[in-house]
Coordinates of C-alpha atoms and ligand atoms in Angstrom, one line a residue:
X1 CA 23.7 37.4 110.8
X2 CA 26.3 38.6 113.1
X3 CA 26.2 37.0 116.6
X4 CA 24.6 39.0 119.3
X5 CA 23.0 41.6 117.2
X6 CA 19.4 42.2 117.6
X7 CA 16.9 43.0 114.9
X8 CA 16.8 46.6 116.0
X9 CA 20.7 46.7 115.8
X10 CA 20.5 45.5 112.3
X11 CA 17.8 47.9 111.2
X12 CA 19.8 50.8 112.6
X13 CA 22.9 49.5 110.8
X14 CA 20.9 49.3 107.5
X15 CA 19.5 52.8 107.9
X16 CA 23.1 54.0 108.6
X17 CA 24.4 52.4 105.5
X18 CA 21.5 53.8 103.4
X19 CA 22.3 57.3 104.7
X20 CA 26.0 56.7 103.9
X21 CA 25.0 55.6 100.3
X22 CA 22.9 58.7 99.8
X23 CA 25.8 60.8 101.1
X24 CA 28.2 59.1 98.8
X25 CA 25.9 59.7 95.8
X26 CA 25.6 63.3 96.7
X27 CA 29.3 63.6 97.1
X28 CA 29.9 61.9 93.7
X29 CA 27.4 64.3 92.1
X30 CA 29.1 67.3 93.7
X31 CA 32.5 66.1 92.5
X32 CA 31.1 65.4 89.1
X33 CA 29.6 68.9 88.7
X34 CA 32.7 70.6 90.2
X35 CA 30.8 71.9 93.2
X36 CA 33.5 70.8 95.6
X37 CA 37.2 70.2 95.2
X38 CA 38.0 68.6 98.5
X39 CA 36.3 66.1 100.8
X40 CA 36.9 64.5 104.2
X41 CA 36.6 60.8 104.3
X42 CA 36.2 58.8 107.5
X43 CA 38.6 56.0 107.5
X44 CA 39.7 53.3 110.1
X45 CA 42.6 55.5 111.0
X46 CA 40.5 58.6 111.5
X47 CA 39.3 61.4 109.2
X48 CA 41.3 62.0 106.0
X49 CA 41.1 65.2 103.8
X50 CA 41.2 64.5 100.0
X51 CA 41.7 67.5 97.7
X52 CA 41.0 67.4 94.0
X53 CA 43.6 68.9 91.8
X54 CA 42.2 71.9 89.9
X55 CA 43.1 70.4 86.5
X56 CA 41.1 67.2 87.3
X57 CA 38.2 69.3 88.2
X58 CA 38.4 71.2 84.8
X59 CA 38.4 67.8 82.9
X60 CA 35.5 66.5 85.0
X61 CA 33.5 69.6 83.9
X62 CA 34.5 69.0 80.3
X63 CA 33.6 65.4 80.5
X64 CA 30.2 66.1 82.0
X65 CA 29.5 68.6 79.1
X66 CA 30.7 66.2 76.4
X67 CA 28.2 65.0 73.8
X68 CA 29.9 61.6 73.9
X69 CA 29.6 59.1 76.8
X70 CA 32.8 58.7 78.8
X71 CA 33.4 55.7 81.0
X72 CA 36.2 53.9 82.7
X73 CA 36.3 50.2 83.3
X74 CA 38.3 48.0 85.5
X75 CA 39.9 44.7 84.5
X76 CA 36.6 42.9 85.1
X77 CA 34.8 45.2 82.8
X78 CA 32.9 46.9 85.7
X79 CA 32.1 50.5 85.2
X80 CA 34.2 52.6 87.6
X81 CA 33.0 55.9 86.4
X82 CA 30.7 57.3 83.7
X83 CA 29.4 60.7 82.8
X84 CA 25.7 61.4 82.8
X85 CA 25.6 61.5 79.0
X86 CA 26.4 57.8 78.9
X87 CA 23.6 57.1 81.3
X88 CA 21.2 59.2 79.2
X89 CA 22.2 57.2 76.1
X90 CA 21.0 54.1 77.9
X91 CA 18.0 55.8 79.4
X92 CA 19.2 54.7 82.8
X93 CA 19.7 56.8 86.0
X94 CA 23.4 57.3 86.6
X95 CA 23.3 55.4 89.8
X96 CA 22.1 52.3 87.9
X97 CA 25.1 52.4 85.6
X98 CA 28.2 52.9 87.8
X99 CA 29.4 49.6 89.3
X100 CA 27.6 47.4 86.6
X101 CA 29.4 45.4 84.0
X102 CA 29.6 47.2 80.6
X103 CA 28.8 43.9 78.9
X104 CA 25.2 44.1 80.4
X105 CA 24.5 47.1 78.1
X106 CA 25.8 45.5 74.9
X107 CA 23.3 44.1 72.5
X108 CA 23.3 40.3 72.7
X109 CA 24.4 39.6 69.2
X110 CA 27.3 42.0 69.6
X111 CA 28.8 40.5 72.7
X112 CA 31.7 38.7 71.0
X113 CA 32.5 41.8 68.9
X114 CA 32.6 43.8 72.1
X115 CA 34.7 41.2 74.0
X116 CA 37.3 41.2 71.1
X117 CA 37.3 44.9 71.2
X118 CA 37.8 45.0 74.9
X119 CA 40.7 42.5 74.8
X120 CA 42.3 44.6 72.1
X121 CA 41.6 47.9 74.0
X122 CA 43.7 46.7 76.9
X123 CA 46.6 46.3 74.6
X124 CA 46.4 49.2 72.2
X125 CA 44.2 52.2 71.5
X126 CA 41.3 50.7 69.5
X127 CA 38.0 51.7 67.9
X128 CA 35.0 49.7 66.9
X129 CA 31.3 50.0 66.3
X130 CA 28.8 48.0 68.3
X131 CA 25.1 48.2 69.3
X132 CA 24.1 49.0 72.9
X133 CA 20.8 47.9 74.4
X134 CA 19.2 50.6 76.6
X135 CA 16.7 50.5 79.4
X136 CA 13.9 51.5 77.1
X137 CA 14.8 48.4 74.9
X138 CA 16.1 50.6 72.2
X139 CA 19.1 49.5 70.2
X140 CA 21.7 52.3 69.9
X141 CA 24.6 52.2 67.4
X142 CA 27.7 53.6 69.0
X143 CA 31.4 53.9 68.2
X144 CA 33.7 52.9 71.1
X145 CA 37.1 54.5 71.3
X146 CA 39.2 52.5 73.9
X147 CA 42.4 53.5 75.6
X148 CA 44.1 52.5 78.8
X149 CA 44.4 55.1 81.6
X150 CA 47.0 55.1 84.3
X151 CA 45.3 56.1 87.5
X152 CA 46.8 56.3 91.0
X153 CA 44.7 53.2 91.9
X154 CA 46.1 51.2 88.9
X155 CA 45.4 50.8 85.2
X156 CA 41.8 51.4 83.9
X157 CA 40.3 51.3 80.5
X158 CA 38.7 54.6 79.3
X159 CA 36.0 54.4 76.7
X160 CA 34.5 57.3 74.8
X161 CA 31.1 56.3 73.5
X162 CA 29.9 58.2 70.4
X163 CA 26.2 58.0 69.5
X164 CA 26.0 57.0 65.9
X165 CA 22.2 56.9 65.6
X166 CA 22.0 60.4 63.9
X167 CA 24.9 59.5 61.7
X168 CA 23.4 56.1 60.9
X169 CA 20.1 57.6 60.1
X170 CA 21.8 60.1 57.8
X171 CA 23.7 57.3 56.3
X172 CA 20.5 55.3 55.8
X173 CA 18.8 58.4 54.3
X174 CA 21.8 59.0 52.2
X175 CA 21.8 55.4 51.1
X176 CA 18.1 55.5 50.3
X177 CA 18.5 58.8 48.4
X178 CA 21.5 57.3 46.6
X179 CA 19.3 54.3 45.7
X180 CA 16.5 56.6 44.5
X181 CA 19.1 58.6 42.5
X182 CA 20.5 55.4 41.1
X183 CA 17.0 54.3 40.1
X184 CA 16.3 57.6 38.5
X185 CA 19.6 57.5 36.8
X186 CA 18.8 54.0 35.5
X187 CA 15.4 54.8 34.3
X188 CA 16.9 58.0 32.6
X189 CA 19.5 55.9 31.0
X190 CA 16.9 53.4 29.8
X191 CA 14.8 56.3 28.5
X192 CA 17.8 57.7 26.8
X193 CA 18.6 54.4 25.2
X194 CA 15.0 54.0 24.0
X195 CA 15.0 57.5 22.7
X196 CA 18.3 56.9 20.8
X197 CA 16.8 53.7 19.4
X198 CA 13.7 55.6 18.3
X199 CA 15.7 58.4 16.8
X200 CA 17.8 55.9 15.0
X201 CA 14.8 54.1 13.6
X202 CA 13.1 57.3 12.6
X203 CA 16.3 58.5 10.9
X204 CA 16.5 55.2 9.1
X205 CA 12.8 55.4 8.1
X206 CA 13.3 59.0 7.0
X207 CA 16.3 58.2 4.9
X208 CA 14.5 55.2 3.4
X209 CA 11.4 57.3 2.6
X210 CA 13.6 60.1 1.2
X211 CA 15.4 57.5 -0.9
X212 CA 12.0 56.1 -2.0
X213 CA 10.8 59.6 -2.8
X214 CA 14.0 60.4 -4.8
X215 CA 13.9 57.1 -6.6
X216 CA 10.2 57.5 -7.5
X217 CA 10.6 61.2 -8.4
X218 CA 13.6 60.4 -10.7
X219 CA 11.8 57.6 -12.5
X220 CA 8.4 58.9 -13.2
X221 CA 8.0 60.6 -16.6
X222 CA 7.0 64.0 -15.2
X223 CA 8.8 67.0 -13.7
X224 CA 8.6 66.9 -9.9
X225 CA 9.6 69.8 -7.6
X226 CA 9.2 70.9 -4.0
X227 CA 9.2 74.5 -2.7
X228 CA 9.5 76.2 0.6
X229 CA 6.4 77.8 2.2
X230 CA 7.3 81.1 0.6
X231 CA 7.3 79.5 -2.8
X232 CA 11.1 79.3 -3.4
X233 CA 11.7 76.0 -5.2
X234 CA 14.3 73.9 -3.3
X235 CA 14.2 70.6 -5.2
X236 CA 13.8 69.3 -8.8
X237 CA 13.8 65.7 -9.9
X238 CA 16.2 64.4 -12.6
X239 CA 13.6 64.9 -15.4
X240 CA 13.7 68.7 -14.9
X241 CA 17.5 68.9 -15.4
X242 CA 17.3 66.5 -18.4
X243 CA 14.4 68.4 -20.0
X244 CA 15.5 72.0 -19.4
X245 CA 19.3 71.4 -19.4
X246 CA 19.5 73.9 -16.5
X247 CA 21.8 73.3 -13.6
X248 CA 20.6 73.3 -10.0
X249 CA 21.9 76.8 -9.4
X250 CA 20.1 78.0 -12.6
X251 CA 16.8 76.5 -11.2
X252 CA 16.6 77.2 -7.5
X253 CA 14.4 79.9 -6.0
X254 CA 12.5 81.6 -8.8
X255 CA 15.2 81.1 -11.4
X256 CA 13.3 78.2 -12.9
X257 CA 10.6 80.5 -14.3
X258 CA 13.1 81.5 -17.1
X259 CA 12.1 78.2 -18.7
X260 CA 8.5 79.4 -19.1
X261 CA 7.4 80.8 -22.5
X262 CA 7.2 84.6 -22.4
X263 CA 3.6 84.6 -23.6
X264 CA 2.5 82.4 -20.7
X265 CA 4.7 83.9 -18.0
X266 CA 2.4 86.7 -16.7
X267 CA -0.6 84.4 -16.3
X268 CA 1.5 81.7 -14.7
X269 CA 3.1 84.1 -12.1
X270 CA -0.3 85.6 -11.4
X271 CA -1.9 82.2 -10.7
X272 CA 1.0 81.0 -8.6
X273 CA 1.2 84.1 -6.5
X274 CA -2.6 84.0 -5.8
X275 CA -2.3 80.4 -4.8
X276 CA 0.7 81.1 -2.6
X277 CA -1.1 84.0 -0.9
X278 CA -4.2 81.8 -0.3
X279 CA -2.3 78.7 0.6
X280 CA -4.4 76.8 -1.9
X281 CA -3.4 74.3 -4.6
X282 CA -3.3 75.4 -8.3
X283 CA -3.5 73.9 -11.7
X284 CA -2.1 75.8 -14.7
X285 CA -0.9 75.2 -18.3
X286 CA 2.2 76.8 -19.8
X287 CA 5.0 76.0 -22.1
X288 CA 8.5 75.0 -21.0
X289 CA 11.6 75.3 -23.2
X290 CA 13.1 71.9 -24.0
X291 CA 16.9 72.0 -24.2
X292 CA 17.3 69.1 -26.6
X293 CA 15.5 70.7 -29.6
X294 CA 15.0 74.2 -28.2
X295 CA 11.2 74.0 -28.6
X296 CA 8.5 75.0 -26.2
X297 CA 6.2 72.2 -25.1
X298 CA 2.9 72.5 -23.3
X299 CA 2.9 71.3 -19.7
X300 CA 0.1 71.0 -17.2
X301 CA 1.5 72.0 -13.8
X302 CA -0.1 71.6 -10.5
X303 CA 1.0 72.1 -6.9
X304 CA -0.5 71.2 -3.5
X305 CA 0.6 72.6 -0.1
X306 CA 1.7 70.1 2.5
X307 CA 0.5 71.3 5.9
X308 CA 1.3 70.3 9.5
X309 CA -1.3 69.6 12.3
X310 CA -1.6 73.3 13.0
X311 CA -2.5 74.0 9.4
X312 CA 0.8 75.7 8.6
X313 CA 2.3 75.0 5.2
X314 CA 5.6 73.1 5.5
X315 CA 6.3 72.5 1.9
X316 CA 4.8 72.7 -1.6
X317 CA 4.8 69.7 -3.8
X318 CA 4.4 70.1 -7.6
X319 CA 4.4 68.2 -10.8
X320 CA 4.5 69.3 -14.4
X321 CA 3.2 66.9 -17.0
X322 CA 4.1 67.2 -20.7
X323 CA 0.8 67.6 -22.5
X324 CA 2.1 68.6 -25.9
X325 CA 0.7 65.5 -27.5
X326 CA -2.7 66.0 -26.0
X327 CA -2.6 69.7 -27.0
X328 CA -1.9 68.7 -30.6
X329 CA -4.7 66.1 -30.4
X330 CA -7.0 68.8 -29.0
X331 CA -6.1 71.1 -31.9
X332 CA -6.7 68.4 -34.4
X333 CA -10.1 67.6 -32.7
X334 CA -11.0 71.3 -32.8
X335 CA -10.0 71.5 -36.4
X336 CA -12.2 68.5 -37.1
X337 CA -15.2 69.9 -35.1
X338 CA -14.8 73.2 -36.9
X339 CA -14.6 71.6 -40.3
X340 CA -17.5 69.2 -39.6
X341 CA -19.8 71.8 -38.1
X342 CA -19.1 74.1 -41.1
X343 CA -19.9 71.2 -43.5
X344 CA -23.1 70.4 -41.5
X345 CA -24.2 74.0 -41.3
X346 CA -25.0 74.5 -45.0
X347 CA -27.1 71.3 -45.6
X348 CA -29.0 71.9 -42.3
X349 CA -29.8 75.5 -43.2
X350 CA -31.1 74.3 -46.6
X351 CA -33.0 71.5 -44.9
X352 CA -34.6 74.1 -42.6
X353 CA -35.6 76.4 -45.5
X354 CA -37.2 73.5 -47.5
X355 CA -38.9 72.2 -44.3
X356 CA -40.5 75.6 -43.8
X357 CA -41.6 75.9 -47.4
X358 CA -43.1 72.4 -47.3
X359 CA -44.8 73.3 -44.0
X360 CA -46.5 76.3 -45.7
X361 CA -47.5 74.2 -48.6
X362 CA -49.0 71.5 -46.4
X363 CA -50.9 74.0 -44.3
X364 CA -52.3 75.5 -47.4
X365 CA -53.4 72.1 -48.6
X366 CA -54.9 71.6 -45.1
X367 CA -52.9 68.4 -44.7
X368 CA -52.9 68.8 -40.9
X369 CA -51.4 65.3 -40.1
X370 CA -48.4 65.8 -42.5
X371 CA -47.9 69.4 -41.3
X372 CA -47.8 68.1 -37.7
X373 CA -45.0 65.6 -38.6
X374 CA -43.2 68.3 -40.4
X375 CA -43.5 70.7 -37.4
X376 CA -41.9 68.0 -35.2
X377 CA -39.2 67.6 -37.8
X378 CA -38.6 71.4 -37.8
X379 CA -38.1 71.4 -34.0
X380 CA -35.4 68.7 -34.3
X381 CA -33.8 70.7 -37.1
X382 CA -33.8 73.7 -34.7
X383 CA -32.0 71.6 -32.1
X384 CA -29.5 70.4 -34.7
X385 CA -28.9 74.0 -35.8
X386 CA -28.4 75.0 -32.1
X387 CA -25.8 72.2 -31.6
X388 CA -24.0 73.1 -34.8
X389 CA -24.0 76.8 -33.7
X390 CA -22.5 75.8 -30.3
X391 CA -19.8 73.7 -31.9
X392 CA -18.9 76.6 -34.3
X393 CA -18.9 79.1 -31.5
X394 CA -16.7 76.9 -29.3
X395 CA -14.1 76.4 -32.0
X396 CA -14.2 80.2 -32.8
X397 CA -13.6 81.1 -29.1
X398 CA -10.8 78.6 -29.0
X399 CA -9.2 80.1 -32.0
X400 CA -9.9 83.6 -30.6
X401 CA -12.0 84.6 -33.6
X402 CA -15.5 85.0 -32.1
X403 CA -16.9 88.2 -33.4
X404 CA -18.9 90.7 -31.4
X405 CA -21.1 93.6 -32.5
X406 CA -20.7 96.8 -30.6
X407 CA -24.1 98.4 -29.9
X408 CA -26.2 99.8 -27.1
X409 CA -29.4 98.1 -26.2
X410 CA -32.1 98.1 -23.6
X411 CA -31.4 95.3 -21.2
X412 CA -34.9 94.7 -19.8
X413 CA -36.3 94.7 -23.4
X414 CA -33.9 92.0 -24.4
X415 CA -34.7 89.9 -21.3
X416 CA -38.5 90.1 -21.9
X417 CA -38.0 89.2 -25.5
X418 CA -35.9 86.1 -24.7
X419 CA -38.2 85.1 -21.9
X420 CA -41.2 85.2 -24.1
X421 CA -39.5 83.1 -26.8
X422 CA -38.3 80.6 -24.2
X423 CA -41.7 80.4 -22.5
X424 CA -43.2 79.2 -25.9
X425 CA -40.8 76.2 -25.9
X426 CA -41.9 74.9 -22.5
X427 CA -45.2 73.4 -21.5
X428 CA -44.0 72.2 -18.2
X429 CA -42.4 75.3 -16.6
X430 CA -43.7 78.8 -15.9
X431 CA -41.2 81.6 -15.9
X432 CA -41.8 84.3 -13.2
X433 CA -40.2 87.5 -14.2
X434 CA -39.4 90.4 -11.8
X435 CA -37.3 93.1 -13.5
X436 CA -35.9 96.2 -11.8
X437 CA -35.5 99.6 -13.7
X438 CA -34.3 99.4 -17.2
X439 CA -30.8 100.3 -18.4
X440 CA -29.0 100.8 -21.7
X441 CA -26.2 98.2 -21.9
X442 CA -23.3 98.4 -24.3
X443 CA -22.5 95.1 -26.0
X444 CA -23.6 92.5 -28.5
X445 CA -27.4 92.1 -28.1
X446 CA -27.6 88.8 -29.9
X447 CA -24.7 87.2 -27.9
X448 CA -26.1 88.4 -24.5
X449 CA -29.5 87.1 -25.6
X450 CA -27.8 83.8 -26.4
X451 CA -26.4 83.6 -22.9
X452 CA -29.8 84.4 -21.3
X453 CA -31.6 81.8 -23.4
X454 CA -28.9 79.3 -22.6
X455 CA -29.3 79.8 -18.9
X456 CA -33.1 79.5 -19.2
X457 CA -32.9 76.4 -21.3
X458 CA -30.6 74.8 -18.7
X459 CA -33.0 75.8 -15.9
X460 CA -35.8 74.0 -17.8
X461 CA -33.6 71.0 -18.7
X462 CA -32.1 70.4 -15.2
X463 CA -35.3 70.8 -13.2
X464 CA -37.5 68.1 -14.6
X465 CA -39.6 67.7 -11.5
X466 CA -40.2 71.4 -10.9
X467 CA -42.5 73.8 -12.7
X468 CA -41.2 77.3 -12.0
X469 CA -38.2 79.4 -13.0
X470 CA -37.7 82.8 -11.3
X471 CA -35.9 85.5 -13.2
X472 CA -35.0 88.8 -11.5
X473 CA -32.8 91.7 -12.4
X474 CA -31.2 94.5 -10.4
X475 CA -28.7 97.3 -10.8
X476 CA -25.9 97.7 -8.3
X477 CA -22.5 99.6 -8.5
X478 CA -23.0 100.5 -12.1
X479 CA -23.6 96.8 -12.9
X480 CA -26.6 95.2 -14.4
X481 CA -27.4 91.9 -12.8
X482 CA -29.7 89.1 -13.9
X483 CA -30.5 86.0 -11.9
X484 CA -32.0 82.8 -13.3
X485 CA -33.2 80.5 -10.5
X486 CA -34.4 77.0 -10.8
X487 CA -35.5 74.3 -8.3
X488 CA -33.9 71.3 -10.0
X489 CA -31.2 68.8 -9.5
X490 CA -28.4 71.2 -8.5
X491 CA -24.7 70.6 -9.1
X492 CA -22.6 68.4 -6.8
X493 CA -20.1 70.6 -4.9
X494 CA -17.0 68.7 -6.1
X495 CA -17.9 69.3 -9.7
X496 CA -18.8 73.0 -9.5
X497 CA -15.2 74.3 -10.1
X498 CA -15.2 72.6 -13.6
X499 CA -18.6 73.8 -14.8
X500 CA -17.3 76.3 -17.3
X501 CA -14.8 73.9 -18.8
X502 CA -15.3 73.0 -22.4
X503 CA -17.4 69.8 -22.9
X504 CA -17.8 69.4 -19.1
X505 CA -21.0 67.7 -18.0
X506 CA -21.8 66.7 -14.4
X507 CA -21.8 63.0 -13.7
X508 CA -25.4 63.0 -12.6
X509 CA -26.4 64.6 -15.9
X510 CA -24.5 62.1 -18.0
X511 CA -26.0 59.1 -16.2
X512 CA -29.5 60.5 -16.6
X513 CA -29.1 61.1 -20.3
X514 CA -30.0 64.8 -20.3
X515 CA -29.2 65.9 -23.9
X516 CA -26.3 68.3 -24.4
X517 CA -22.6 68.7 -25.4
X518 CA -21.3 70.6 -22.4
X519 CA -20.6 73.7 -24.4
X520 CA -23.4 76.2 -23.4
X521 CA -21.8 77.5 -20.2
X522 CA -18.3 77.5 -21.7
X523 CA -19.6 79.7 -24.5
X524 CA -21.8 81.9 -22.2
X525 CA -18.9 82.4 -19.8
X526 CA -16.5 83.5 -22.7
X527 CA -19.2 85.9 -24.1
X528 CA -19.7 87.5 -20.7
X529 CA -16.0 87.7 -20.0
X530 CA -15.5 89.5 -23.4
X531 CA -18.1 92.0 -22.1
X532 CA -15.9 92.5 -19.0
X533 CA -18.7 91.0 -17.0
X534 CA -19.0 87.9 -14.9
X535 CA -21.0 84.7 -14.9
X536 CA -21.4 83.1 -11.5
X537 CA -23.7 80.6 -9.8
X538 CA -24.7 79.1 -6.5
X539 CA -26.1 75.6 -6.4
X540 CA -27.1 73.0 -3.9
X541 CA -27.5 69.4 -5.0
X542 CA -31.1 68.3 -5.0
X543 CA -32.4 71.8 -4.3
X544 CA -31.6 73.9 -7.3
X545 CA -29.3 76.5 -8.8
X546 CA -29.2 80.2 -9.4
X547 CA -27.0 81.4 -12.3
X548 CA -26.2 85.2 -12.4
X549 CA -24.7 87.4 -15.1
X550 CA -23.3 90.8 -14.2
X551 CA -22.5 93.3 -16.9
X552 CA -21.0 96.8 -16.6
X553 CA -23.3 99.5 -17.8
X554 CA -20.6 101.5 -19.5
X555 CA -18.2 99.2 -21.2
X556 CA -18.3 98.0 -24.8
X557 CA -17.1 94.5 -25.5
X558 CA -13.4 94.2 -26.2
Ligands
ADP1 P1 -25.0 71.0 -21.5 O1 -26.3 71.5 -20.8 O2 -25.2 70.9 -22.9 O3 -24.5 69.8 -20.9 P2 -23.7 73.4 -20.4 O4 -22.4 73.9 -20.7 O5 -24.9 74.3 -20.6 O6 -23.9 72.0 -21.2 O7 -23.7 72.9 -18.9 C1 -22.7 72.1 -18.5 C2 -23.1 71.2 -17.3 O8 -23.5 72.0 -16.2 C3 -24.4 70.5 -17.6 O9 -24.1 69.3 -18.3 C4 -24.9 70.2 -16.2 O10 -24.2 69.1 -15.6 C5 -24.5 71.5 -15.5 N1 -25.6 72.5 -15.4 C6 -25.7 73.6 -16.2 N2 -26.8 74.3 -15.8 C7 -27.4 73.6 -14.8 C8 -28.5 73.8 -13.9 N3 -29.4 74.8 -14.1 N4 -28.8 72.9 -13.0 C9 -28.0 71.8 -12.8 N5 -26.9 71.5 -13.6 C10 -26.6 72.4 -14.5

């Protein structure tokens, strides 16, 4: 404390100084914002007028408007001047910044970087990035651009402070986006590599399976082919070329059909086209010309469509098996059956005649016991005659020599007659008959009667636990229809398509020892076909079957 000054003197002095400080701040603010360009300063020597050069004033305005901070430092690192932007960066009032050491605002860990930069800045223009530490305790990344500045008062260091936080954030975002991109790229590459591996593996598998298929197809003793969905053949195995002697060009598409025997061609094409239109497999027999000896040999051909998950046909697969030997064996068998049944027919007919004579004699002699035995014998001879007749019919049909009478007969009359006869042969089943109006039918009365009695005898035979057969007739669309319904064992669905084949018997029937040769339906179907009619059935296993014949009212048998 200065000697002789009272407390009141001092308080007055402080208040004077405070007023001067405020005035100085206002003056600085006015200079900064360009509101004044001259000022009078009270000095020891009296009042002095200082004018500001107009260019200086322009720069000051620029500097105040800059987005960057601008400061000047003296040799001790004290801030001589700074624009308001710099103070804003540090969240400090301007008055708190001017006069302080710049180092106070540098983030602690960056002090040595800053000092080096400062040292260098005094020598040459320099740049460097550091972190500042603001009043709000926020760390701010900045770029410092240092250059010395020659002022009237001496050399100062000017620093332009560029806020890098937005740039850093963008950099960070860019980096993280880059990392994400990199990650996506890596996983894509991994996926791609996996995909490539899978494709490679599939291709290998495919080529192996194709090789397997080709190897197999070339070494099995049948003709193998594949066709496009439209039926155009696009592949044949080696056996085809060996057998037909045709080249690939002579075989592709529909060209291969030239190898089929002329007599079989129409039927073959019809079956194949129907199967193609329905998208269903087919089985067919025809003769192919063999190049080696120029002979036609019977083949059994079958094809199945290969479908995708949507049920669309992708390809047809077919095989043709040489069945010439079987055909010859069948012919030999037919010849034998024909010969044997002929040979059997005469003695059995004689046997039947003598049995009936003997029966009459015994009845006259009232020898009931012996007559009864003979009656049973006669029934067995009837069965034998029926079997022999079936065998003969079947061989005749096969040879195309079954003869038909051409006559016109009353359909209902025939049905009633056959029903009456058949009813006599069964003690277990009752036939219920419901006939519609009667019609004159052209055809062979005996043969149609044979069909009806065959259907009724099957209905008896295959419904051992039932006691009723229902027979109905109706006329529709110039067709006479007859239905024979039973409530018996029915026919398994998977066997129904083969029912009219020669010698076919359902597995259930064979294992339960129902007597029969499997010829009745084959013969019946052929008889009805020859009358340009149809024989059909519906059947449910365990529930029963209904067999129906349909005959045109006008046509005579062909
Ligand atoms: P068969 O009766 O001598 O065996 P068919 O040609 O008359 O010969 O009949 C062929 C096969 O059809 C029979 O073996 C049997 O499996 C089946 N079948 C025919 N009719 C019927 C029917 N009404 N009910 C069940 N199965 C039948």
